[in-house]
Amino acid sequence: MSNMNRSQMQKSSARTKWLMSDFGNSCRKMSTCSSSNEPLSKVGYSDRALPYDVVAHNRDPSLVTKRSWDIALSPLKQVPQNLFLMWMSGNTISIFPIMMVGMLCMRPIQALFSVQAMFSQFDAPLGPGGLPAVMQKAVYLLGLLFNILLAMYKCSSMGLLPLHQSDWIGFLTVQQPLEFSPSKVTMFSTTS
């Protein structure tokens, strides 16, 4: 009988081991408490307010300025990767270099159209002087233009840009001669 009591106690302790209490209220079921029919709160969930204001934390001027410079310098951080890809793809005309040049051209152009959306979170004046993110936008635009120039250089080295005179020979007009001099024409006669 003592063996049964021990096994029953182990089962009951194992059963109650995983039951949760609702901040002091004793609960016997997982879904409802015995004192009320309200469901238990999730683990880690609290109805109390956070100890700091998240909005005020996000508007910290030094953090906002740092974030705006991170966004402004992002195109310039892509330059080493683009240079490496340009070198690895070579100058031949095949599918991989063409796709790489297309990506190298399209990403900065798409980013040029979304500059205002990219810096919309920084519309409020930044820093102690209270200036908006004008310098950050200028650096961002210069980085995008530098990436476009890299793409144009790659197109030129592959021979895709018409930079030579021979590329435009089909559009040249044929010059009309100012003088015409016929050559000496000889007639062969056969004597019999």
Coordinates of N, CA, C and O in Angstrom, one line a residue:
M1 N 0.8 -1.2 0.0 CA 0.0 0.0 0.0 C 0.9 1.3 0.0 O 0.5 2.2 -0.6
S2 N 2.0 1.2 0.6 CA 2.9 2.3 0.6 C 3.5 2.5 -0.8 O 3.8 3.6 -1.2
N3 N 3.6 1.4 -1.5 CA 4.1 1.5 -2.9 C 3.1 2.2 -3.8 O 3.4 3.0 -4.6
M4 N 1.8 2.0 -3.5 CA 0.7 2.6 -4.3 C 0.6 4.1 -3.9 O 0.4 4.9 -4.8
N5 N 0.8 4.4 -2.7 CA 0.8 5.8 -2.3 C 1.9 6.6 -2.9 O 1.7 7.7 -3.4
R6 N 3.1 6.0 -3.0 CA 4.2 6.6 -3.6 C 4.0 6.8 -5.1 O 4.3 7.9 -5.6
S7 N 3.5 5.8 -5.8 CA 3.2 6.0 -7.2 C 2.1 7.0 -7.5 O 2.2 7.8 -8.4
Q8 N 1.1 7.0 -6.6 CA 0.0 8.0 -6.8 C 0.5 9.4 -6.5 O 0.2 10.4 -7.2
M9 N 1.4 9.5 -5.5 CA 2.0 10.8 -5.2 C 2.9 11.3 -6.4 O 2.9 12.5 -6.7
Q10 N 3.6 10.4 -7.0 CA 4.5 10.8 -8.1 C 3.6 11.2 -9.3 O 3.9 12.2 -10.0
K11 N 2.5 10.5 -9.5 CA 1.6 10.9 -10.6 C 0.9 12.2 -10.4 O 0.8 13.1 -11.3
S12 N 0.5 12.5 -9.2 CA -0.2 13.7 -8.8 C 0.8 14.9 -8.9 O 0.5 16.0 -9.3
S13 N 2.1 14.6 -8.4 CA 3.1 15.7 -8.5 C 3.5 16.0 -9.9 O 3.7 17.1 -10.3
A14 N 3.5 14.9 -10.7 CA 3.8 15.1 -12.2 C 2.7 15.9 -12.9 O 2.9 16.7 -13.8
R15 N 1.5 15.6 -12.5 CA 0.3 16.3 -13.1 C 0.3 17.8 -12.7 O 0.0 18.6 -13.5
T16 N 0.6 18.1 -11.4 CA 0.5 19.5 -11.0 C 1.8 20.2 -11.3 O 1.8 21.4 -11.1
K17 N 2.8 19.5 -11.7 CA 4.1 20.2 -12.0 C 3.9 21.2 -13.1 O 4.6 22.2 -13.1
W18 N 3.1 20.9 -14.1 CA 3.0 21.7 -15.3 C 1.8 22.6 -15.3 O 1.6 23.4 -16.2
L19 N 1.0 22.7 -14.2 CA -0.1 23.6 -14.1 C 0.4 25.0 -13.8 O 1.4 25.1 -13.1
M20 N -0.2 26.0 -14.4 CA 0.2 27.4 -14.2 C -0.7 28.1 -13.3 O -1.9 27.8 -13.2
S21 N -0.2 29.1 -12.6 CA -1.1 29.9 -11.8 C -1.1 31.3 -12.4 O -0.2 31.8 -13.0
D22 N -2.3 32.0 -12.3 CA -2.5 33.3 -12.9 C -2.1 34.4 -11.9 O -3.0 34.9 -11.2
F23 N -0.8 34.6 -11.7 CA -0.3 35.6 -10.8 C -0.9 35.5 -9.4 O -1.4 36.4 -8.8
G24 N -0.8 34.3 -8.8 CA -1.3 34.1 -7.5 C -2.6 33.4 -7.4 O -2.8 32.7 -6.4
N25 N -3.4 33.4 -8.4 CA -4.7 32.7 -8.4 C -4.3 31.2 -8.7 O -3.6 30.9 -9.6
S26 N -4.9 30.3 -7.9 CA -4.6 28.9 -8.1 C -5.5 28.4 -9.2 O -6.7 28.6 -9.2
C27 N -4.9 27.8 -10.2 CA -5.7 27.2 -11.3 C -5.5 25.7 -11.4 O -4.4 25.2 -11.1
R28 N -6.5 25.1 -11.7 CA -6.4 23.6 -11.8 C -6.5 23.2 -13.3 O -6.2 22.1 -13.6
K29 N -7.0 24.0 -14.1 CA -7.1 23.7 -15.6 C -6.2 24.7 -16.3 O -6.0 25.8 -15.9
M30 N -5.8 24.3 -17.5 CA -5.0 25.1 -18.3 C -5.7 26.3 -18.9 O -5.2 27.4 -19.1
S31 N -7.0 26.1 -19.2 CA -7.7 27.1 -20.0 C -8.5 28.1 -19.1 O -8.6 29.2 -19.5
T32 N -8.9 27.7 -17.9 CA -9.7 28.7 -17.1 C -9.2 28.5 -15.6 O -8.6 27.5 -15.2
C33 N -9.4 29.6 -14.9 CA -9.1 29.6 -13.5 C -10.3 29.2 -12.7 O -11.4 29.4 -13.1
S34 N -10.1 28.7 -11.5 CA -11.2 28.3 -10.7 C -12.0 29.5 -10.1 O -13.1 29.4 -9.8
S35 N -11.3 30.6 -9.9 CA -11.9 31.8 -9.3 C -12.8 32.5 -10.3 O -13.7 33.2 -10.0
S36 N -12.4 32.5 -11.6 CA -13.2 33.2 -12.6 C -13.2 32.3 -13.9 O -12.4 31.4 -14.1
N37 N -14.0 32.7 -14.9 CA -14.0 32.0 -16.1 C -13.2 32.7 -17.2 O -13.3 32.4 -18.4
E38 N -12.3 33.6 -16.8 CA -11.5 34.3 -17.8 C -10.3 33.4 -18.1 O -9.8 32.7 -17.3
P39 N -9.9 33.5 -19.4 CA -8.7 32.6 -19.8 C -7.4 33.2 -19.2 O -7.3 34.4 -18.8
L40 N -6.5 32.3 -19.1 CA -5.2 32.7 -18.5 C -4.4 33.7 -19.4 O -4.6 33.6 -20.6
S41 N -3.6 34.5 -18.9 CA -2.7 35.3 -19.7 C -1.6 34.5 -20.3 O -1.2 33.5 -19.7
K42 N -1.2 34.9 -21.4 CA -0.1 34.2 -22.1 C 1.2 34.4 -21.2 O 1.4 35.4 -20.5
V43 N 2.1 33.4 -21.4 CA 3.4 33.5 -20.6 C 4.2 34.7 -21.2 O 4.4 34.8 -22.4
G44 N 4.6 35.6 -20.4 CA 5.4 36.7 -20.9 C 4.6 37.9 -21.3 O 5.1 39.0 -21.6
Y45 N 3.2 37.8 -21.2 CA 2.4 38.9 -21.6 C 2.0 39.7 -20.3 O 1.7 39.1 -19.3
S46 N 2.0 41.0 -20.5 CA 1.6 41.8 -19.4 C 0.8 43.0 -19.9 O 1.0 43.6 -20.9
D47 N -0.3 43.4 -19.1 CA -1.1 44.5 -19.5 C -0.5 45.8 -19.0 O -1.0 46.9 -19.4
R48 N 0.6 45.8 -18.3 CA 1.2 47.0 -17.8 C 1.9 47.7 -18.9 O 2.4 47.1 -19.9
A49 N 2.0 49.0 -18.8 CA 2.7 49.8 -19.8 C 4.2 49.6 -19.7 O 4.7 49.2 -18.7
L50 N 4.9 49.8 -20.8 CA 6.3 49.7 -20.8 C 7.0 50.8 -20.0 O 6.4 51.9 -19.8
P51 N 8.1 50.5 -19.4 CA 8.7 51.5 -18.5 C 9.2 52.8 -19.2 O 9.5 53.8 -18.7
Y52 N 9.5 52.7 -20.5 CA 9.9 53.9 -21.3 C 9.0 54.0 -22.5 O 8.4 53.1 -23.0
D53 N 9.0 55.2 -23.0 CA 8.1 55.5 -24.1 C 8.8 55.2 -25.4 O 9.9 55.7 -25.7
V54 N 8.3 54.2 -26.2 CA 8.9 53.7 -27.4 C 9.0 54.8 -28.4 O 10.0 55.0 -29.1
V55 N 8.0 55.7 -28.6 CA 8.0 56.7 -29.6 C 9.1 57.8 -29.2 O 9.8 58.2 -30.1
A56 N 9.2 58.1 -28.0 CA 10.3 59.1 -27.6 C 11.6 58.5 -27.8 O 12.6 59.1 -28.2
H57 N 11.8 57.2 -27.6 CA 13.0 56.5 -27.8 C 13.4 56.5 -29.3 O 14.6 56.6 -29.7
N58 N 12.4 56.3 -30.2 CA 12.7 56.3 -31.6 C 13.0 57.7 -32.2 O 13.5 57.8 -33.2
R59 N 12.6 58.8 -31.5 CA 12.9 60.1 -31.9 C 14.1 60.7 -31.2 O 14.3 61.9 -31.3
D60 N 14.9 59.9 -30.6 CA 16.2 60.4 -30.1 C 17.0 61.0 -31.2 O 17.3 60.3 -32.2
P61 N 17.4 62.2 -31.1 CA 18.1 62.9 -32.3 C 19.4 62.2 -32.7 O 19.7 62.1 -33.9
S62 N 20.2 61.7 -31.8 CA 21.4 61.1 -32.2 C 21.2 59.8 -32.9 O 21.9 59.5 -33.9
L63 N 20.2 59.0 -32.5 CA 19.9 57.8 -33.1 C 19.3 58.0 -34.5 O 19.6 57.3 -35.5
V64 N 18.4 59.0 -34.6 CA 17.8 59.3 -35.9 C 18.9 59.8 -36.9 O 18.9 59.4 -38.1
T65 N 19.8 60.6 -36.4 CA 20.9 61.1 -37.3 C 21.8 59.9 -37.8 O 22.1 59.8 -38.9
K66 N 22.1 59.1 -36.8 CA 22.9 57.9 -37.1 C 22.2 57.0 -38.2 O 22.8 56.5 -39.1
R67 N 20.9 56.8 -38.0 CA 20.2 56.0 -38.9 C 20.1 56.6 -40.3 O 20.2 55.9 -41.3
S68 N 19.9 57.9 -40.3 CA 19.8 58.6 -41.6 C 21.2 58.5 -42.4 O 21.2 58.4 -43.6
W69 N 22.3 58.6 -41.6 CA 23.6 58.5 -42.3 C 23.9 57.0 -42.7 O 24.5 56.8 -43.8
D70 N 23.3 56.1 -42.0 CA 23.4 54.7 -42.4 C 22.7 54.5 -43.8 O 23.2 53.8 -44.7
I71 N 21.6 55.0 -43.9 CA 20.8 54.9 -45.2 C 21.5 55.7 -46.3 O 21.6 55.2 -47.4
A72 N 22.1 56.9 -46.0 CA 22.8 57.7 -47.0 C 24.0 57.0 -47.5 O 24.3 57.1 -48.7
L73 N 24.7 56.3 -46.7 CA 26.0 55.6 -47.1 C 25.8 54.3 -47.7 O 26.7 53.6 -48.1
S74 N 24.5 53.7 -47.7 CA 24.3 52.4 -48.2 C 24.7 52.2 -49.6 O 25.2 51.1 -50.0
P75 N 24.4 53.1 -50.6 CA 24.9 52.9 -51.9 C 26.4 52.8 -52.1 O 27.0 52.1 -52.9
L76 N 27.1 53.6 -51.3 CA 28.6 53.6 -51.3 C 29.2 52.3 -50.7 O 30.3 51.9 -51.1
K77 N 28.4 51.7 -49.8 CA 28.9 50.4 -49.2 C 28.7 49.3 -50.3 O 29.3 48.2 -50.1
Q78 N 27.9 49.5 -51.3 CA 27.7 48.4 -52.3 C 28.8 48.5 -53.4 O 28.9 47.6 -54.2
V79 N 29.6 49.6 -53.4 CA 30.6 49.8 -54.5 C 31.6 48.6 -54.5 O 31.9 48.1 -55.6
P80 N 32.2 48.3 -53.4 CA 33.2 47.2 -53.5 C 32.6 45.9 -54.0 O 33.3 45.2 -54.8
Q81 N 31.4 45.5 -53.6 CA 30.8 44.3 -54.1 C 30.5 44.4 -55.6 O 30.8 43.5 -56.3
N82 N 30.1 45.6 -56.0 CA 29.8 45.7 -57.5 C 31.1 45.7 -58.3 O 31.1 45.1 -59.4
L83 N 32.2 46.2 -57.7 CA 33.5 46.2 -58.4 C 34.0 44.7 -58.5 O 34.5 44.3 -59.6
F84 N 33.8 43.9 -57.5 CA 34.2 42.5 -57.5 C 33.4 41.8 -58.5 O 33.9 40.9 -59.3
L85 N 32.1 42.0 -58.5 CA 31.2 41.3 -59.5 C 31.5 41.7 -60.9 O 31.5 40.9 -61.8
M86 N 31.9 43.0 -61.1 CA 32.3 43.4 -62.5 C 33.6 42.7 -62.9 O 33.7 42.3 -64.1
W87 N 34.5 42.6 -62.0 CA 35.7 41.9 -62.4 C 35.5 40.4 -62.6 O 36.1 39.8 -63.5
M88 N 34.7 39.8 -61.8 CA 34.4 38.3 -61.9 C 33.7 38.0 -63.2 O 33.8 36.9 -63.7
S89 N 32.8 38.9 -63.6 CA 32.0 38.5 -64.8 C 32.7 38.6 -66.1 O 32.3 38.1 -67.1
G90 N 33.8 39.4 -66.2 CA 34.6 39.5 -67.4 C 33.9 40.5 -68.4 O 32.9 41.1 -68.1
N91 N 34.5 40.5 -69.6 CA 34.0 41.5 -70.6 C 33.4 40.8 -71.8 O 33.1 41.4 -72.8
T92 N 33.1 39.5 -71.7 CA 32.5 38.8 -72.8 C 31.0 39.0 -72.8 O 30.4 39.4 -71.7
I93 N 30.4 38.9 -73.9 CA 28.9 39.0 -74.0 C 28.3 37.6 -73.8 O 28.3 36.8 -74.7
S94 N 27.8 37.4 -72.6 CA 27.1 36.1 -72.4 C 26.0 36.4 -71.3 O 25.9 37.5 -70.9
I95 N 25.3 35.4 -70.9 CA 24.1 35.6 -70.1 C 24.4 36.2 -68.7 O 23.8 37.1 -68.2
F96 N 25.5 35.6 -68.1 CA 25.8 36.1 -66.7 C 26.2 37.6 -66.7 O 25.7 38.4 -65.9
P97 N 27.2 38.0 -67.6 CA 27.5 39.4 -67.5 C 26.4 40.3 -67.9 O 26.2 41.4 -67.4
I98 N 25.5 39.9 -68.8 CA 24.4 40.8 -69.2 C 23.4 40.9 -68.0 O 22.9 42.0 -67.8
M99 N 23.1 39.8 -67.3 CA 22.3 39.9 -66.2 C 22.9 40.8 -65.1 O 22.2 41.5 -64.4
M100 N 24.2 40.6 -64.9 CA 24.9 41.4 -63.9 C 24.8 42.9 -64.2 O 24.6 43.8 -63.4
V101 N 25.1 43.3 -65.5 CA 25.0 44.7 -65.9 C 23.6 45.2 -65.8 O 23.4 46.3 -65.4
G102 N 22.6 44.4 -66.1 CA 21.2 44.8 -66.0 C 20.9 45.1 -64.5 O 20.2 46.1 -64.2
M103 N 21.3 44.2 -63.6 CA 21.1 44.5 -62.2 C 21.8 45.7 -61.7 O 21.3 46.5 -61.0
L104 N 23.1 45.8 -62.2 CA 23.9 47.0 -61.8 C 23.3 48.3 -62.3 O 23.4 49.3 -61.7
C105 N 22.5 48.3 -63.4 CA 21.9 49.5 -63.9 C 20.5 49.7 -63.3 O 20.2 50.9 -63.0
M106 N 19.8 48.7 -63.0 CA 18.4 48.9 -62.6 C 18.3 49.2 -61.1 O 17.4 50.0 -60.7
R107 N 19.1 48.6 -60.3 CA 19.0 48.9 -58.8 C 19.2 50.4 -58.5 O 18.3 51.0 -57.8
P108 N 20.2 51.1 -59.0 CA 20.3 52.5 -58.7 C 19.2 53.4 -59.3 O 18.7 54.4 -58.7
I109 N 18.7 53.0 -60.5 CA 17.7 53.8 -61.1 C 16.4 53.6 -60.3 O 15.6 54.6 -60.1
Q110 N 16.1 52.4 -59.9 CA 14.9 52.2 -59.0 C 15.0 53.0 -57.7 O 14.1 53.6 -57.2
A111 N 16.2 53.0 -57.1 CA 16.4 53.7 -55.9 C 16.3 55.2 -56.1 O 15.9 55.9 -55.1
L112 N 16.7 55.7 -57.3 CA 16.5 57.2 -57.5 C 15.1 57.6 -57.4 O 14.8 58.7 -57.0
F113 N 14.2 56.7 -57.9 CA 12.7 57.0 -57.8 C 12.1 56.9 -56.4 O 11.0 57.4 -56.2
S114 N 12.8 56.3 -55.5 CA 12.3 56.1 -54.2 C 13.1 56.8 -53.1 O 13.1 56.5 -51.9
V115 N 13.8 57.9 -53.5 CA 14.6 58.7 -52.5 C 13.7 59.3 -51.5 O 13.9 59.3 -50.3
Q116 N 12.6 59.9 -51.9 CA 11.7 60.6 -51.0 C 11.0 59.6 -50.0 O 10.9 59.9 -48.9
A117 N 10.7 58.4 -50.5 CA 10.1 57.4 -49.6 C 11.1 56.9 -48.6 O 10.8 56.6 -47.5
M118 N 12.4 56.8 -49.1 CA 13.5 56.3 -48.2 C 13.7 57.3 -47.1 O 14.0 56.8 -46.0
F119 N 13.6 58.6 -47.3 CA 13.9 59.5 -46.3 C 12.7 60.2 -45.7 O 12.8 61.2 -45.0
S120 N 11.5 59.6 -45.9 CA 10.3 60.1 -45.3 C 10.2 60.1 -43.8 O 9.6 60.9 -43.2
Q121 N 10.9 59.1 -43.2 CA 10.9 59.0 -41.8 C 11.8 60.1 -41.1 O 11.7 60.3 -39.9
F122 N 12.6 60.8 -41.9 CA 13.4 61.8 -41.4 C 13.0 63.2 -41.8 O 13.8 64.1 -42.0
D123 N 11.7 63.4 -42.0 CA 11.1 64.7 -42.4 C 11.3 65.8 -41.3 O 11.5 66.9 -41.6
A124 N 11.3 65.3 -40.1 CA 11.5 66.3 -39.0 C 12.9 66.8 -39.0 O 13.8 66.0 -39.4
P125 N 13.2 68.0 -38.5 CA 14.6 68.4 -38.5 C 15.5 67.6 -37.6 O 15.1 67.1 -36.6
L126 N 16.7 67.4 -38.1 CA 17.7 66.5 -37.4 C 18.7 67.4 -36.7 O 19.1 68.4 -37.2
G127 N 19.3 66.9 -35.7 CA 20.5 67.5 -35.1 C 20.2 68.7 -34.3 O 19.1 69.2 -34.2
P128 N 21.2 69.3 -33.7 CA 21.1 70.5 -32.9 C 20.7 71.7 -33.8 O 20.1 72.6 -33.3
G129 N 21.1 71.8 -35.0 CA 20.8 72.9 -35.9 C 19.4 72.9 -36.4 O 18.9 73.9 -36.9
G130 N 18.8 71.7 -36.3 CA 17.4 71.6 -36.8 C 17.3 71.5 -38.3 O 16.2 71.9 -38.8
L131 N 18.3 71.1 -39.0 CA 18.2 71.0 -40.5 C 17.6 69.6 -40.8 O 17.9 68.6 -40.2
P132 N 16.8 69.6 -41.9 CA 16.4 68.3 -42.4 C 17.5 67.5 -43.0 O 18.6 68.0 -43.1
A133 N 17.3 66.3 -43.4 CA 18.3 65.4 -43.9 C 18.7 65.7 -45.3 O 18.8 64.9 -46.2
V134 N 19.1 67.0 -45.6 CA 19.5 67.4 -46.9 C 20.9 66.8 -47.3 O 21.1 66.3 -48.4
M135 N 21.8 66.9 -46.3 CA 23.2 66.3 -46.6 C 23.1 64.8 -46.8 O 23.8 64.3 -47.7
Q136 N 22.3 64.1 -46.1 CA 22.2 62.7 -46.2 C 21.6 62.4 -47.6 O 22.0 61.4 -48.2
K137 N 20.6 63.1 -48.0 CA 20.0 62.9 -49.3 C 21.0 63.1 -50.4 O 21.1 62.4 -51.4
A138 N 21.8 64.2 -50.3 CA 22.8 64.5 -51.3 C 23.9 63.4 -51.4 O 24.3 62.9 -52.5
V139 N 24.3 62.9 -50.2 CA 25.3 61.8 -50.2 C 24.7 60.5 -50.8 O 25.3 59.8 -51.6
Y140 N 23.4 60.3 -50.5 CA 22.7 59.1 -51.1 C 22.6 59.2 -52.6 O 22.9 58.2 -53.3
L141 N 22.3 60.4 -53.1 CA 22.2 60.6 -54.6 C 23.5 60.4 -55.2 O 23.6 59.9 -56.3
L142 N 24.6 61.0 -54.6 CA 25.9 60.8 -55.2 C 26.3 59.3 -55.2 O 27.0 58.9 -56.2
G143 N 26.0 58.6 -54.2 CA 26.3 57.2 -54.2 C 25.6 56.4 -55.3 O 26.2 55.6 -56.0
L144 N 24.3 56.8 -55.5 CA 23.5 56.2 -56.6 C 24.1 56.5 -58.0 O 24.2 55.7 -58.9
L145 N 24.5 57.8 -58.2 CA 25.1 58.2 -59.4 C 26.4 57.5 -59.7 O 26.7 57.2 -60.8
F146 N 27.2 57.3 -58.6 CA 28.5 56.6 -58.8 C 28.2 55.2 -59.2 O 28.9 54.6 -60.1
N147 N 27.2 54.5 -58.7 CA 26.9 53.2 -59.1 C 26.4 53.1 -60.6 O 26.7 52.2 -61.3
I148 N 25.7 54.1 -61.0 CA 25.2 54.2 -62.4 C 26.4 54.4 -63.3 O 26.5 53.8 -64.4
L149 N 27.4 55.2 -62.9 CA 28.6 55.4 -63.7 C 29.4 54.1 -63.7 O 30.0 53.8 -64.8
L150 N 29.5 53.3 -62.7 CA 30.1 52.0 -62.7 C 29.4 51.1 -63.8 O 30.1 50.4 -64.5
A151 N 28.1 51.1 -63.8 CA 27.4 50.3 -64.8 C 27.7 50.8 -66.2 O 27.8 49.9 -67.1
M152 N 27.7 52.1 -66.4 CA 28.0 52.6 -67.7 C 29.5 52.2 -68.1 O 29.7 51.9 -69.3
Y153 N 30.4 52.2 -67.2 CA 31.8 51.8 -67.5 C 31.8 50.3 -67.9 O 32.5 50.0 -68.9
K154 N 31.1 49.5 -67.2 CA 31.0 48.1 -67.5 C 30.4 47.9 -68.9 O 30.9 47.1 -69.7
C155 N 29.3 48.6 -69.2 CA 28.7 48.5 -70.6 C 29.7 48.9 -71.6 O 29.8 48.3 -72.7
S156 N 30.5 50.0 -71.3 CA 31.5 50.4 -72.3 C 32.6 49.4 -72.5 O 33.0 49.2 -73.6
S157 N 33.1 48.8 -71.4 CA 34.1 47.8 -71.6 C 33.7 46.6 -72.3 O 34.5 45.9 -72.9
M158 N 32.4 46.3 -72.2 CA 31.8 45.1 -72.9 C 31.5 45.5 -74.4 O 31.2 44.6 -75.1
G159 N 31.6 46.7 -74.7 CA 31.2 47.1 -76.1 C 29.8 47.3 -76.3 O 29.3 47.3 -77.5
L160 N 29.0 47.5 -75.3 CA 27.5 47.7 -75.4 C 27.1 49.2 -75.6 O 26.0 49.4 -76.1
L161 N 28.0 50.1 -75.3 CA 27.7 51.5 -75.5 C 28.3 51.9 -76.9 O 29.5 51.6 -77.2
P162 N 27.6 52.7 -77.7 CA 28.1 53.1 -79.0 C 29.0 54.3 -78.8 O 28.5 55.5 -79.0
L163 N 30.3 54.1 -78.6 CA 31.2 55.2 -78.3 C 32.2 55.4 -79.5 O 32.9 56.4 -79.5
H164 N 32.3 54.5 -80.4 CA 33.2 54.6 -81.5 C 32.6 55.1 -82.7 O 31.3 55.0 -82.9
Q165 N 33.4 55.7 -83.6 CA 32.8 56.2 -84.9 C 32.2 55.1 -85.7 O 31.2 55.3 -86.4
S166 N 32.8 53.9 -85.6 CA 32.3 52.8 -86.4 C 30.9 52.3 -86.0 O 30.2 51.7 -86.7
D167 N 30.5 52.7 -84.7 CA 29.2 52.3 -84.3 C 28.1 53.1 -84.9 O 26.9 52.7 -84.9
W168 N 28.4 54.3 -85.5 CA 27.4 55.1 -86.1 C 27.5 55.2 -87.6 O 26.9 56.1 -88.2
I169 N 28.3 54.3 -88.2 CA 28.5 54.3 -89.6 C 27.2 54.1 -90.4 O 27.0 54.7 -91.5
G170 N 26.3 53.5 -89.9 CA 25.0 53.3 -90.6 C 24.2 54.5 -90.7 O 23.3 54.6 -91.5
F171 N 24.4 55.5 -89.8 CA 23.7 56.7 -89.9 C 24.4 57.9 -90.6 O 23.8 58.9 -90.8
L172 N 25.6 57.6 -91.1 CA 26.3 58.6 -91.9 C 25.7 58.7 -93.3 O 25.3 57.7 -93.9
T173 N 25.7 59.9 -93.8 CA 25.2 60.1 -95.2 C 26.3 59.8 -96.2 O 27.5 60.1 -95.9
V174 N 26.0 59.3 -97.3 CA 27.0 59.1 -98.4 C 27.3 60.4 -99.0 O 26.4 61.1 -99.5
Q175 N 28.6 60.7 -99.1 CA 29.0 62.0 -99.7 C 28.9 61.9 -101.2 O 29.3 60.9 -101.8
Q176 N 28.4 62.9 -101.8 CA 28.3 63.0 -103.3 C 29.7 63.6 -103.8 O 30.1 64.6 -103.2
P177 N 30.2 63.0 -104.8 CA 31.5 63.5 -105.3 C 31.3 64.9 -106.0 O 30.3 65.1 -106.6
L178 N 32.3 65.7 -105.8 CA 32.2 67.0 -106.5 C 32.6 67.0 -107.9 O 32.1 67.7 -108.8
E179 N 33.5 66.1 -108.3 CA 34.0 66.0 -109.7 C 33.9 64.5 -110.1 O 33.9 63.6 -109.2
F180 N 33.7 64.3 -111.4 CA 33.7 63.0 -111.9 C 34.7 62.9 -113.1 O 34.6 63.7 -114.0
S181 N 35.6 62.0 -113.0 CA 36.5 61.8 -114.1 C 36.4 60.3 -114.6 O 36.7 59.4 -113.8
P182 N 36.0 60.1 -115.8 CA 35.9 58.8 -116.3 C 37.3 58.2 -116.5 O 38.2 58.9 -116.9
S183 N 37.4 57.0 -116.4 CA 38.7 56.3 -116.6 C 38.8 56.0 -118.1 O 37.8 56.0 -118.9
K184 N 40.0 55.7 -118.5 CA 40.2 55.4 -119.9 C 39.6 54.0 -120.2 O 39.9 53.0 -119.6
V185 N 38.8 54.0 -121.2 CA 38.1 52.8 -121.6 C 38.7 52.3 -122.9 O 38.8 53.1 -123.9
T186 N 39.2 51.1 -122.9 CA 39.8 50.6 -124.1 C 38.8 49.5 -124.7 O 38.2 48.8 -124.0
M187 N 38.8 49.6 -126.0 CA 37.9 48.6 -126.7 C 38.9 47.6 -127.3 O 39.9 48.0 -128.0
F188 N 38.6 46.4 -127.1 CA 39.4 45.4 -127.8 C 38.7 45.0 -129.1 O 37.5 44.7 -129.1
S189 N 39.5 45.1 -130.1 CA 39.0 44.7 -131.3 C 39.7 43.4 -131.8 O 40.9 43.2 -131.5
T190 N 39.0 42.6 -132.4 CA 39.5 41.4 -132.9 C 39.8 41.5 -134.4 O 38.9 41.9 -135.2
T191 N 40.9 41.2 -134.8 CA 41.2 41.3 -136.2 C 41.2 39.8 -136.8 O 41.7 38.9 -136.2
S192 N 40.6 39.7 -137.9 CA 40.6 38.4 -138.5 C 41.3 38.4 -139.8 O 41.6 39.3 -140.5

